[in-house]
Amino acid sequence: MKDNQSMNPYNGEILENYTLDSSSAIHNKLQKALKIEASWSTLEIEDRCQLLTKVAELLIDRKEEYATLMTKEMGKPISQGIAEIEKCAWVCDFYALNAEDLLADEIIDTDADESFISHDPLGCVLAVMPWNYPFWQVLRFAAPTLTAGNTAILKHAKNVTGCSMAIEQLFLDAGYPEGCFQSIKAGHEEIEKLIADDGIKAVTLTGSEKAGRSIAATAGSNLKKSVLELGGNNACVVWEDADLDQYISTMATARMQNTGQSCIAAKRFIVCADIYDAFLEKFTNQVTSFKVGDPIKEDTFIGVMAREDLAEELQKQVQDSIDLGAKVILGNERNGAYYSPTILTNVTEDMPVFKEETFGPVAAIIKVENREEAIKVATNSRFGLGSMLFTQDVDNAMNMISDIPDGAFFINDMVKSDPRLPFGGTKASGYGRELSREGILEFVNKKTVYIKK
């Protein structure tokens, strides 16, 4: 089998060589999940919630350990890694507290003596997850899915295999039965076989549009439920009355957090002409104030990208845009996996940094004449994950909610996921929802029950 290598993107250190699981090993793990299904799905919901509470406790106890692992495997600044683990504990606590109510039978008044909707688990769900938030992406799926009574198999990105194995051990240490949550190391062909297996009842993927199309096609051909959380090209719209002094830090953080490697990052800054010069000056100053350096140091805000090839791809998107007339205000320097925080102006709608998702620390600035043009430009995207609008005219901004067909619309804040709110996109950003009530009900059978006595 091919080796699966884990490497520190900051210093090039080889962390570990892993061997991919054989077909028989993957089959055995699926059989283990199927064997535990009956007892797990019928376990009292209170008992499943207690186990989830234990997961939250272990996450907090081990947050420095897990954050360090993320930093070594994919270069996440360690302070942001600690925040990620704390958020994972939050999603576990949320579902531990609310799952029983969220999964309760929904009583429907009909001409029957009794009629309601029950929420039964589907069975084993396959999760294909990315490297950029290697704990959060998994826990926001696993917490509701397992608590609903399903089992799960995780295929994580190959460069965060250590995180994948640590998450499996986390659930075991919390007291989950063997087979309830398992991690596999597999290539594309093995994943296709697994989706086709009758033992897999549904699949969820967070990743690229290309991967999403492939997984959806395989799931669809096998009549399996799928949820896709794909890329984003989020607009940050800045109207002429925006309070820059209050929100410029939020806007810059929305682009540069996690070294810009986030699907929900602000990527296209669409700024009204009256405030454009002030915005550009304050935004540039804010970005240059972020500490760049070794991601293992607590004061580092921007580190390296997760792999050198990702930095090369980002550099090409920028250079192709420069060739079309974009102007570099800051950055555009690369050294290995490091790509400097970069600001581009004179960006037009035919450039890669406008049309494509830029997965790294690059901010594309677009000047528009007025609010109406700003909304029109913001909606010119194949993606539909989220948008943010900064203004003091909140009432008017609220009138724009239905004009931007994204999965999220934030006014005077950056787009972010919250366990209490559904999360997901439209168009090329995927379909389905994670988190909140909608997330826990994605992988259940909403069964109609009709009784006459």
CSV table of C-alpha atoms in Angstrom, one decimal:
chain,number,residue,atom,x,y,z
A,1,MET,CA,0.0,0.0,0.0
A,2,LYS,CA,1.1,3.6,-0.6
A,3,ASP,CA,2.4,5.5,2.4
A,4,ASN,CA,0.6,8.5,3.7
A,5,GLN,CA,3.1,11.0,4.9
A,6,SER,CA,2.6,13.7,7.5
A,7,MET,CA,4.9,16.7,7.3
A,8,ASN,CA,5.3,20.0,9.2
A,9,PRO,CA,4.7,22.7,6.6
A,10,TYR,CA,6.7,25.3,8.6
A,11,ASN,CA,10.0,23.5,8.8
A,12,GLY,CA,9.6,20.5,6.5
A,13,GLU,CA,10.1,17.9,9.2
A,14,ILE,CA,8.6,14.5,8.4
A,15,LEU,CA,6.3,13.7,11.3
A,16,GLU,CA,5.1,10.3,10.5
A,17,ASN,CA,4.7,7.8,7.6
A,18,TYR,CA,1.4,6.0,7.6
A,19,THR,CA,0.3,3.0,5.6
A,20,LEU,CA,-3.1,3.2,3.9
A,21,ASP,CA,-5.7,0.7,5.1
A,22,SER,CA,-6.2,-2.4,2.9
A,23,SER,CA,-9.6,-3.2,1.5
A,24,SER,CA,-10.0,-5.9,4.0
A,25,ALA,CA,-9.1,-3.7,6.9
A,26,ILE,CA,-11.7,-1.1,5.8
A,27,HIS,CA,-14.3,-3.9,5.4
A,28,ASN,CA,-13.6,-5.1,8.9
A,29,LYS,CA,-14.1,-1.6,10.3
A,30,LEU,CA,-17.4,-1.3,8.6
A,31,GLN,CA,-18.5,-4.7,9.9
A,32,LYS,CA,-17.5,-3.5,13.4
A,33,ALA,CA,-19.7,-0.4,13.0
A,34,LEU,CA,-22.6,-2.5,11.8
A,35,LYS,CA,-22.2,-4.9,14.7
A,36,ILE,CA,-22.6,-2.1,17.3
A,37,GLU,CA,-25.4,-0.4,15.4
A,38,ALA,CA,-28.4,-2.1,17.2
A,39,SER,CA,-27.2,-1.6,20.7
A,40,TRP,CA,-25.9,2.0,20.1
A,41,SER,CA,-29.1,3.2,18.4
A,42,THR,CA,-31.3,1.8,21.2
A,43,LEU,CA,-29.2,3.2,24.0
A,44,GLU,CA,-31.1,5.8,26.0
A,45,ILE,CA,-30.5,9.3,24.6
A,46,GLU,CA,-29.5,10.5,28.1
A,47,ASP,CA,-26.6,8.0,28.1
A,48,ARG,CA,-25.4,9.1,24.7
A,49,CYS,CA,-25.5,12.7,25.9
A,50,GLN,CA,-23.5,11.8,28.9
A,51,LEU,CA,-20.8,10.3,26.7
A,52,LEU,CA,-20.8,13.5,24.6
A,53,THR,CA,-20.3,15.6,27.8
A,54,LYS,CA,-17.3,13.5,28.5
A,55,VAL,CA,-15.9,14.2,25.1
A,56,ALA,CA,-16.2,17.9,25.8
A,57,GLU,CA,-14.4,17.5,29.1
A,58,LEU,CA,-11.5,15.6,27.4
A,59,LEU,CA,-11.2,18.2,24.7
A,60,ILE,CA,-10.7,21.0,27.2
A,61,ASP,CA,-8.2,18.8,29.2
A,62,ARG,CA,-6.2,18.1,26.0
A,63,LYS,CA,-6.6,21.4,24.1
A,64,GLU,CA,-2.9,22.3,24.2
A,65,GLU,CA,-2.0,18.7,23.0
A,66,TYR,CA,-4.5,18.8,20.2
A,67,ALA,CA,-3.6,22.3,19.2
A,68,THR,CA,0.0,21.4,19.0
A,69,LEU,CA,-0.8,18.5,16.8
A,70,MET,CA,-2.7,20.7,14.4
A,71,THR,CA,0.1,23.2,14.3
A,72,LYS,CA,2.7,20.5,13.4
A,73,GLU,CA,0.5,18.8,10.8
A,74,MET,CA,-1.0,21.7,8.9
A,75,GLY,CA,0.6,24.9,10.3
A,76,LYS,CA,-2.3,26.4,12.2
A,77,PRO,CA,-1.2,29.1,14.6
A,78,ILE,CA,-1.4,27.5,18.0
A,79,SER,CA,-3.6,30.1,19.6
A,80,GLN,CA,-6.1,29.5,16.9
A,81,GLY,CA,-5.8,25.8,17.4
A,82,ILE,CA,-6.7,26.2,21.1
A,83,ALA,CA,-9.7,28.2,20.1
A,84,GLU,CA,-10.7,25.5,17.7
A,85,ILE,CA,-10.6,22.8,20.3
A,86,GLU,CA,-12.6,25.0,22.7
A,87,LYS,CA,-15.2,25.4,20.0
A,88,CYS,CA,-15.3,21.7,19.5
A,89,ALA,CA,-16.1,21.3,23.2
A,90,TRP,CA,-18.9,23.9,22.8
A,91,VAL,CA,-20.6,21.9,20.0
A,92,CYS,CA,-20.4,18.8,22.2
A,93,ASP,CA,-22.0,20.6,25.1
A,94,PHE,CA,-24.7,22.1,22.9
A,95,TYR,CA,-25.9,18.8,21.7
A,96,ALA,CA,-25.4,17.1,25.0
A,97,LEU,CA,-27.8,19.7,26.5
A,98,ASN,CA,-30.3,19.9,23.6
A,99,ALA,CA,-30.3,16.6,21.6
A,100,GLU,CA,-33.1,15.0,23.5
A,101,ASP,CA,-35.4,17.9,22.7
A,102,LEU,CA,-34.2,18.2,19.1
A,103,LEU,CA,-34.9,14.5,18.5
A,104,ALA,CA,-38.2,14.3,20.3
A,105,ASP,CA,-41.2,13.1,18.4
A,106,GLU,CA,-43.0,15.9,16.6
A,107,ILE,CA,-46.8,15.6,17.3
A,108,ILE,CA,-49.0,16.3,14.3
A,109,ASP,CA,-52.7,16.8,14.7
A,110,THR,CA,-54.6,14.7,12.1
A,111,ASP,CA,-57.7,12.6,12.0
A,112,ALA,CA,-55.8,9.7,13.6
A,113,ASP,CA,-56.0,8.9,17.3
A,114,GLU,CA,-52.3,9.6,17.3
A,115,SER,CA,-49.9,10.8,14.7
A,116,PHE,CA,-46.3,12.1,14.9
A,117,ILE,CA,-42.9,12.2,13.3
A,118,SER,CA,-40.2,10.0,14.9
A,119,HIS,CA,-36.5,10.6,14.2
A,120,ASP,CA,-34.8,7.3,13.8
A,121,PRO,CA,-31.0,6.9,13.1
A,122,LEU,CA,-30.0,5.9,9.6
A,123,GLY,CA,-27.0,3.7,10.5
A,124,CYS,CA,-23.4,4.2,9.5
A,125,VAL,CA,-22.5,7.5,8.0
A,126,LEU,CA,-19.2,8.1,6.2
A,127,ALA,CA,-17.6,11.5,6.7
A,128,VAL,CA,-14.9,12.8,4.3
A,129,MET,CA,-13.2,15.8,5.9
A,130,PRO,CA,-10.6,18.4,5.1
A,131,TRP,CA,-7.4,19.6,6.7
A,132,ASN,CA,-8.0,23.3,7.4
A,133,TYR,CA,-10.0,22.8,10.6
A,134,PRO,CA,-9.1,19.2,11.4
A,135,PHE,CA,-10.9,18.9,14.7
A,136,TRP,CA,-13.8,21.3,14.2
A,137,GLN,CA,-15.0,20.0,10.9
A,138,VAL,CA,-15.1,16.4,12.3
A,139,LEU,CA,-16.7,17.3,15.7
A,140,ARG,CA,-19.4,19.4,14.3
A,141,PHE,CA,-20.5,16.4,12.2
A,142,ALA,CA,-19.8,13.7,14.8
A,143,ALA,CA,-21.4,15.3,17.8
A,144,PRO,CA,-25.0,15.4,16.4
A,145,THR,CA,-24.6,12.4,14.2
A,146,LEU,CA,-23.5,10.0,16.9
A,147,THR,CA,-25.9,11.5,19.4
A,148,ALA,CA,-28.8,10.8,17.0
A,149,GLY,CA,-27.9,7.1,17.3
A,150,ASN,CA,-25.8,6.7,14.1
A,151,THR,CA,-22.3,5.3,13.9
A,152,ALA,CA,-19.6,7.0,11.9
A,153,ILE,CA,-16.5,6.3,9.8
A,154,LEU,CA,-14.1,9.1,9.1
A,155,LYS,CA,-11.9,9.5,6.1
A,156,HIS,CA,-9.7,12.5,6.9
A,157,ALA,CA,-7.3,14.5,4.7
A,158,LYS,CA,-4.1,12.6,4.4
A,159,ASN,CA,-1.9,15.5,5.8
A,160,VAL,CA,-3.8,15.4,9.1
A,161,THR,CA,-3.8,11.7,9.7
A,162,GLY,CA,-2.5,12.2,13.3
A,163,CYS,CA,-5.5,14.4,14.1
A,164,SER,CA,-7.8,11.7,12.6
A,165,MET,CA,-6.4,9.0,14.8
A,166,ALA,CA,-6.4,11.3,17.8
A,167,ILE,CA,-10.2,12.0,17.3
A,168,GLU,CA,-10.9,8.2,17.1
A,169,GLN,CA,-9.0,7.7,20.4
A,170,LEU,CA,-10.9,10.7,21.9
A,171,PHE,CA,-14.2,8.9,21.5
A,172,LEU,CA,-12.8,5.7,22.8
A,173,ASP,CA,-11.4,7.4,25.9
A,174,ALA,CA,-14.7,9.1,26.5
A,175,GLY,CA,-16.4,5.7,26.8
A,176,TYR,CA,-17.9,5.2,23.3
A,177,PRO,CA,-18.1,1.5,22.3
A,178,GLU,CA,-15.6,0.2,19.8
A,179,GLY,CA,-16.9,0.6,16.3
A,180,CYS,CA,-19.1,3.6,17.1
A,181,PHE,CA,-16.6,6.1,15.6
A,182,GLN,CA,-13.7,4.9,13.5
A,183,SER,CA,-11.0,6.5,11.3
A,184,ILE,CA,-9.7,5.0,8.1
A,185,LYS,CA,-6.8,5.8,5.9
A,186,ALA,CA,-8.0,5.4,2.3
A,187,GLY,CA,-7.7,6.6,-1.2
A,188,HIS,CA,-10.4,7.6,-3.6
A,189,GLU,CA,-11.1,4.2,-5.0
A,190,GLU,CA,-11.6,2.7,-1.6
A,191,ILE,CA,-14.0,5.5,-0.7
A,192,GLU,CA,-16.1,4.8,-3.8
A,193,LYS,CA,-16.3,1.2,-2.8
A,194,LEU,CA,-17.3,2.1,0.7
A,195,ILE,CA,-20.1,4.4,-0.4
A,196,ALA,CA,-21.4,1.7,-2.6
A,197,ASP,CA,-21.5,-0.8,0.3
A,198,ASP,CA,-25.0,-1.4,1.7
A,199,GLY,CA,-23.6,-0.9,5.2
A,200,ILE,CA,-23.0,2.9,4.5
A,201,LYS,CA,-26.4,4.7,4.7
A,202,ALA,CA,-25.2,8.3,4.0
A,203,VAL,CA,-22.1,10.4,3.3
A,204,THR,CA,-21.1,13.9,4.2
A,205,LEU,CA,-18.2,15.8,2.7
A,206,THR,CA,-16.5,19.1,3.6
A,207,GLY,CA,-14.0,20.0,0.9
A,208,SER,CA,-13.5,21.2,-2.7
A,209,GLU,CA,-16.1,21.5,-5.3
A,210,LYS,CA,-14.3,18.8,-7.4
A,211,ALA,CA,-14.4,16.3,-4.5
A,212,GLY,CA,-18.0,17.2,-3.7
A,213,ARG,CA,-19.1,16.5,-7.3
A,214,SER,CA,-17.3,13.1,-7.2
A,215,ILE,CA,-18.8,12.1,-3.8
A,216,ALA,CA,-22.3,13.3,-4.7
A,217,ALA,CA,-22.2,11.3,-8.0
A,218,THR,CA,-21.1,8.1,-6.3
A,219,ALA,CA,-23.7,8.6,-3.5
A,220,GLY,CA,-26.4,9.5,-6.0
A,221,SER,CA,-25.8,6.4,-8.1
A,222,ASN,CA,-26.2,4.3,-5.0
A,223,LEU,CA,-29.2,6.3,-3.7
A,224,LYS,CA,-27.4,7.4,-0.6
A,225,LYS,CA,-28.2,10.6,1.2
A,226,SER,CA,-25.4,13.2,1.0
A,227,VAL,CA,-24.5,16.5,2.6
A,228,LEU,CA,-21.9,18.7,0.9
A,229,GLU,CA,-20.1,21.7,2.5
A,230,LEU,CA,-17.9,23.0,-0.3
A,231,GLY,CA,-15.9,26.0,-1.2
A,232,GLY,CA,-16.8,29.7,-0.7
A,233,ASN,CA,-16.0,33.0,-2.3
A,234,ASN,CA,-17.6,35.2,0.4
A,235,ALA,CA,-18.2,38.8,-0.3
A,236,CYS,CA,-17.5,41.4,2.4
A,237,VAL,CA,-19.6,44.4,1.4
A,238,VAL,CA,-18.6,47.8,2.9
A,239,TRP,CA,-21.2,50.5,2.5
A,240,GLU,CA,-20.2,54.2,2.6
A,241,ASP,CA,-21.4,54.6,6.2
A,242,ALA,CA,-19.6,51.6,7.7
A,243,ASP,CA,-17.9,52.2,11.0
A,244,LEU,CA,-14.3,51.4,10.0
A,245,ASP,CA,-12.8,52.2,13.4
A,246,GLN,CA,-15.1,49.6,15.0
A,247,TYR,CA,-15.0,46.9,12.4
A,248,ILE,CA,-11.8,47.0,10.4
A,249,SER,CA,-10.2,44.4,12.7
A,250,THR,CA,-13.2,42.1,12.2
A,251,MET,CA,-12.9,42.5,8.4
A,252,ALA,CA,-9.2,41.8,8.3
A,253,THR,CA,-9.5,38.8,10.6
A,254,ALA,CA,-12.3,37.5,8.4
A,255,ARG,CA,-9.7,37.2,5.6
A,256,MET,CA,-6.5,36.3,7.4
A,257,GLN,CA,-7.6,34.0,10.2
A,258,ASN,CA,-6.2,30.4,9.8
A,259,THR,CA,-3.8,32.0,7.3
A,260,GLY,CA,-6.7,32.6,5.0
A,261,GLN,CA,-7.5,28.9,4.6
A,262,SER,CA,-11.2,28.9,5.4
A,263,CYS,CA,-14.2,28.4,3.2
A,264,ILE,CA,-16.1,31.1,5.0
A,265,ALA,CA,-13.3,33.7,4.9
A,266,ALA,CA,-14.0,37.1,3.4
A,267,LYS,CA,-12.4,36.9,0.0
A,268,ARG,CA,-13.9,39.7,-2.1
A,269,PHE,CA,-14.0,43.1,-0.4
A,270,ILE,CA,-16.6,45.2,-2.3
A,271,VAL,CA,-16.2,48.8,-1.1
A,272,CYS,CA,-18.3,51.8,-1.9
A,273,ALA,CA,-16.3,54.6,-3.5
A,274,ASP,CA,-17.0,57.2,-0.8
A,275,ILE,CA,-15.2,55.1,1.8
A,276,TYR,CA,-12.7,53.3,-0.4
A,277,ASP,CA,-9.6,55.3,0.4
A,278,ALA,CA,-10.1,55.2,4.1
A,279,PHE,CA,-11.0,51.5,4.0
A,280,LEU,CA,-7.8,50.6,2.0
A,281,GLU,CA,-5.6,52.6,4.4
A,282,LYS,CA,-7.1,51.1,7.6
A,283,PHE,CA,-7.3,47.6,6.2
A,284,THR,CA,-3.7,47.6,5.0
A,285,ASN,CA,-2.5,48.9,8.4
A,286,GLN,CA,-4.6,46.2,10.2
A,287,VAL,CA,-3.2,43.4,8.0
A,288,THR,CA,0.4,44.5,8.5
A,289,SER,CA,-0.2,44.6,12.3
A,290,PHE,CA,-0.8,40.8,12.4
A,291,LYS,CA,2.2,38.9,13.7
A,292,VAL,CA,3.7,36.6,11.0
A,293,GLY,CA,5.9,33.8,12.0
A,294,ASP,CA,6.3,30.3,13.5
A,295,PRO,CA,2.8,29.0,14.1
A,296,ILE,CA,4.0,27.2,17.4
A,297,LYS,CA,4.5,30.6,19.0
A,298,GLU,CA,1.5,32.0,20.9
A,299,ASP,CA,1.7,35.5,19.4
A,300,THR,CA,1.7,34.3,15.8
A,301,PHE,CA,-1.5,35.2,13.9
A,302,ILE,CA,-0.4,34.3,10.4
A,303,GLY,CA,1.8,31.2,9.8
A,304,VAL,CA,2.4,29.0,6.8
A,305,MET,CA,-0.1,27.4,4.4
A,306,ALA,CA,-0.8,23.7,4.9
A,307,ARG,CA,1.3,22.6,2.0
A,308,GLU,CA,3.8,24.1,-0.5
A,309,ASP,CA,1.7,23.1,-3.5
A,310,LEU,CA,-1.2,25.1,-2.1
A,311,ALA,CA,0.9,28.2,-1.8
A,312,GLU,CA,2.1,27.7,-5.4
A,313,GLU,CA,-1.5,27.4,-6.6
A,314,LEU,CA,-2.5,30.6,-4.7
A,315,GLN,CA,0.5,32.5,-6.2
A,316,LYS,CA,-0.5,31.5,-9.7
A,317,GLN,CA,-4.1,32.8,-9.1
A,318,VAL,CA,-2.6,36.1,-8.0
A,319,GLN,CA,-0.1,36.3,-10.9
A,320,ASP,CA,-2.8,35.6,-13.4
A,321,SER,CA,-4.8,38.4,-11.9
A,322,ILE,CA,-1.9,40.8,-12.0
A,323,ASP,CA,-1.4,39.9,-15.7
A,324,LEU,CA,-5.0,41.1,-16.2
A,325,GLY,CA,-4.4,44.4,-14.4
A,326,ALA,CA,-4.6,43.8,-10.7
A,327,LYS,CA,-2.3,45.9,-8.5
A,328,VAL,CA,-0.3,44.6,-5.6
A,329,ILE,CA,-0.6,46.9,-2.5
A,330,LEU,CA,0.9,44.4,-0.1
A,331,GLY,CA,2.7,41.1,-0.2
A,332,ASN,CA,2.8,38.5,-3.0
A,333,GLU,CA,5.9,36.9,-1.8
A,334,ARG,CA,6.3,33.1,-1.4
A,335,ASN,CA,8.9,31.0,0.4
A,336,GLY,CA,8.1,27.3,0.4
A,337,ALA,CA,4.7,26.9,2.1
A,338,TYR,CA,4.8,30.5,3.3
A,339,TYR,CA,2.8,33.0,1.3
A,340,SER,CA,2.8,36.6,2.6
A,341,PRO,CA,-0.4,38.4,3.5
A,342,THR,CA,-1.4,40.0,0.2
A,343,ILE,CA,-3.8,42.8,-0.8
A,344,LEU,CA,-4.8,43.4,-4.4
A,345,THR,CA,-6.6,46.4,-5.9
A,346,ASN,CA,-8.0,47.2,-9.3
A,347,VAL,CA,-9.6,43.8,-9.2
A,348,THR,CA,-12.2,43.2,-11.9
A,349,GLU,CA,-14.8,40.5,-12.3
A,350,ASP,CA,-12.9,38.6,-15.0
A,351,MET,CA,-9.9,37.9,-12.7
A,352,PRO,CA,-9.2,34.6,-10.9
A,353,VAL,CA,-9.1,36.3,-7.5
A,354,PHE,CA,-12.7,37.4,-8.1
A,355,LYS,CA,-14.1,34.3,-9.8
A,356,GLU,CA,-12.3,31.6,-8.0
A,357,GLU,CA,-11.9,30.6,-4.4
A,358,THR,CA,-8.5,31.9,-3.1
A,359,PHE,CA,-7.7,29.6,-0.2
A,360,GLY,CA,-5.0,31.6,1.5
A,361,PRO,CA,-4.1,35.1,2.8
A,362,VAL,CA,-5.1,37.2,-0.3
A,363,ALA,CA,-7.6,40.0,-0.1
A,364,ALA,CA,-9.2,41.2,-3.4
A,365,ILE,CA,-10.5,44.7,-3.2
A,366,ILE,CA,-13.2,45.9,-5.6
A,367,LYS,CA,-14.3,49.6,-5.7
A,368,VAL,CA,-18.0,50.2,-6.6
A,369,GLU,CA,-19.9,53.4,-7.0
A,370,ASN,CA,-22.8,52.8,-4.7
A,371,ARG,CA,-24.8,50.3,-2.5
A,372,GLU,CA,-26.8,48.9,-5.4
A,373,GLU,CA,-23.7,48.1,-7.4
A,374,ALA,CA,-22.1,46.6,-4.3
A,375,ILE,CA,-25.0,44.1,-3.9
A,376,LYS,CA,-24.9,43.3,-7.6
A,377,VAL,CA,-21.2,42.6,-7.6
A,378,ALA,CA,-21.5,40.5,-4.4
A,379,THR,CA,-24.0,38.2,-6.0
A,380,ASN,CA,-21.9,37.7,-9.1
A,381,SER,CA,-20.4,34.4,-7.9
A,382,ARG,CA,-20.8,30.7,-8.6
A,383,PHE,CA,-20.5,30.1,-4.8
A,384,GLY,CA,-23.1,30.8,-2.1
A,385,LEU,CA,-21.7,30.0,1.3
A,386,GLY,CA,-22.0,33.4,3.0
A,387,SER,CA,-21.8,37.1,2.8
A,388,MET,CA,-21.2,39.9,5.2
A,389,LEU,CA,-22.3,43.6,5.0
A,390,PHE,CA,-20.9,46.4,7.1
A,391,THR,CA,-23.1,49.5,7.6
A,392,GLN,CA,-24.7,51.6,10.2
A,393,ASP,CA,-28.0,51.5,8.2
A,394,VAL,CA,-29.0,48.1,9.6
A,395,ASP,CA,-32.7,48.4,8.7
A,396,ASN,CA,-31.8,48.9,5.0
A,397,ALA,CA,-29.2,46.1,5.2
A,398,MET,CA,-32.0,43.8,6.4
A,399,ASN,CA,-33.9,44.5,3.2
A,400,MET,CA,-31.0,42.9,1.3
A,401,ILE,CA,-31.3,39.5,3.1
A,402,SER,CA,-33.3,37.9,0.3
A,403,ASP,CA,-31.2,39.6,-2.5
A,404,ILE,CA,-28.1,37.6,-1.7
A,405,PRO,CA,-28.9,33.9,-2.2
A,406,ASP,CA,-26.2,32.6,0.1
A,407,GLY,CA,-26.5,30.2,3.0
A,408,ALA,CA,-25.6,32.9,5.5
A,409,PHE,CA,-25.9,36.7,5.7
A,410,PHE,CA,-24.0,38.5,8.5
A,411,ILE,CA,-24.5,42.2,9.2
A,412,ASN,CA,-21.5,43.9,11.0
A,413,ASP,CA,-19.7,40.7,11.7
A,414,MET,CA,-17.7,38.0,9.9
A,415,VAL,CA,-19.4,34.8,8.7
A,416,LYS,CA,-18.8,32.0,11.2
A,417,SER,CA,-20.4,28.8,12.3
A,418,ASP,CA,-22.3,28.5,15.6
A,419,PRO,CA,-23.7,25.3,17.1
A,420,ARG,CA,-27.0,27.1,17.7
A,421,LEU,CA,-27.5,28.1,14.0
A,422,PRO,CA,-27.6,26.0,10.8
A,423,PHE,CA,-24.6,26.1,8.6
A,424,GLY,CA,-24.3,25.4,4.9
A,425,GLY,CA,-24.4,26.9,1.4
A,426,THR,CA,-26.1,27.2,-2.0
A,427,LYS,CA,-25.0,26.9,-5.6
A,428,ALA,CA,-21.4,25.6,-5.9
A,429,SER,CA,-21.0,25.8,-2.1
A,430,GLY,CA,-23.0,22.6,-1.7
A,431,TYR,CA,-26.2,21.6,0.0
A,432,GLY,CA,-27.6,20.4,3.3
A,433,ARG,CA,-27.0,21.9,6.7
A,434,GLU,CA,-24.8,21.2,9.7
A,435,LEU,CA,-25.3,22.3,13.3
A,436,SER,CA,-28.4,23.4,15.2
A,437,ARG,CA,-31.6,21.4,14.8
A,438,GLU,CA,-31.2,21.1,11.1
A,439,GLY,CA,-27.8,19.4,11.5
A,440,ILE,CA,-28.9,16.7,13.9
A,441,LEU,CA,-31.9,15.9,11.6
A,442,GLU,CA,-29.8,15.5,8.4
A,443,PHE,CA,-29.0,11.9,9.2
A,444,VAL,CA,-32.2,10.6,10.6
A,445,ASN,CA,-35.2,8.9,9.1
A,446,LYS,CA,-38.1,11.3,9.6
A,447,LYS,CA,-40.7,8.6,10.0
A,448,THR,CA,-44.4,9.3,9.8
A,449,VAL,CA,-46.3,7.4,12.4
A,450,TYR,CA,-50.2,7.2,12.1
A,451,ILE,CA,-52.2,5.3,14.7
A,452,LYS,CA,-55.9,4.5,14.9
A,453,LYS,CA,-57.1,2.7,18.0
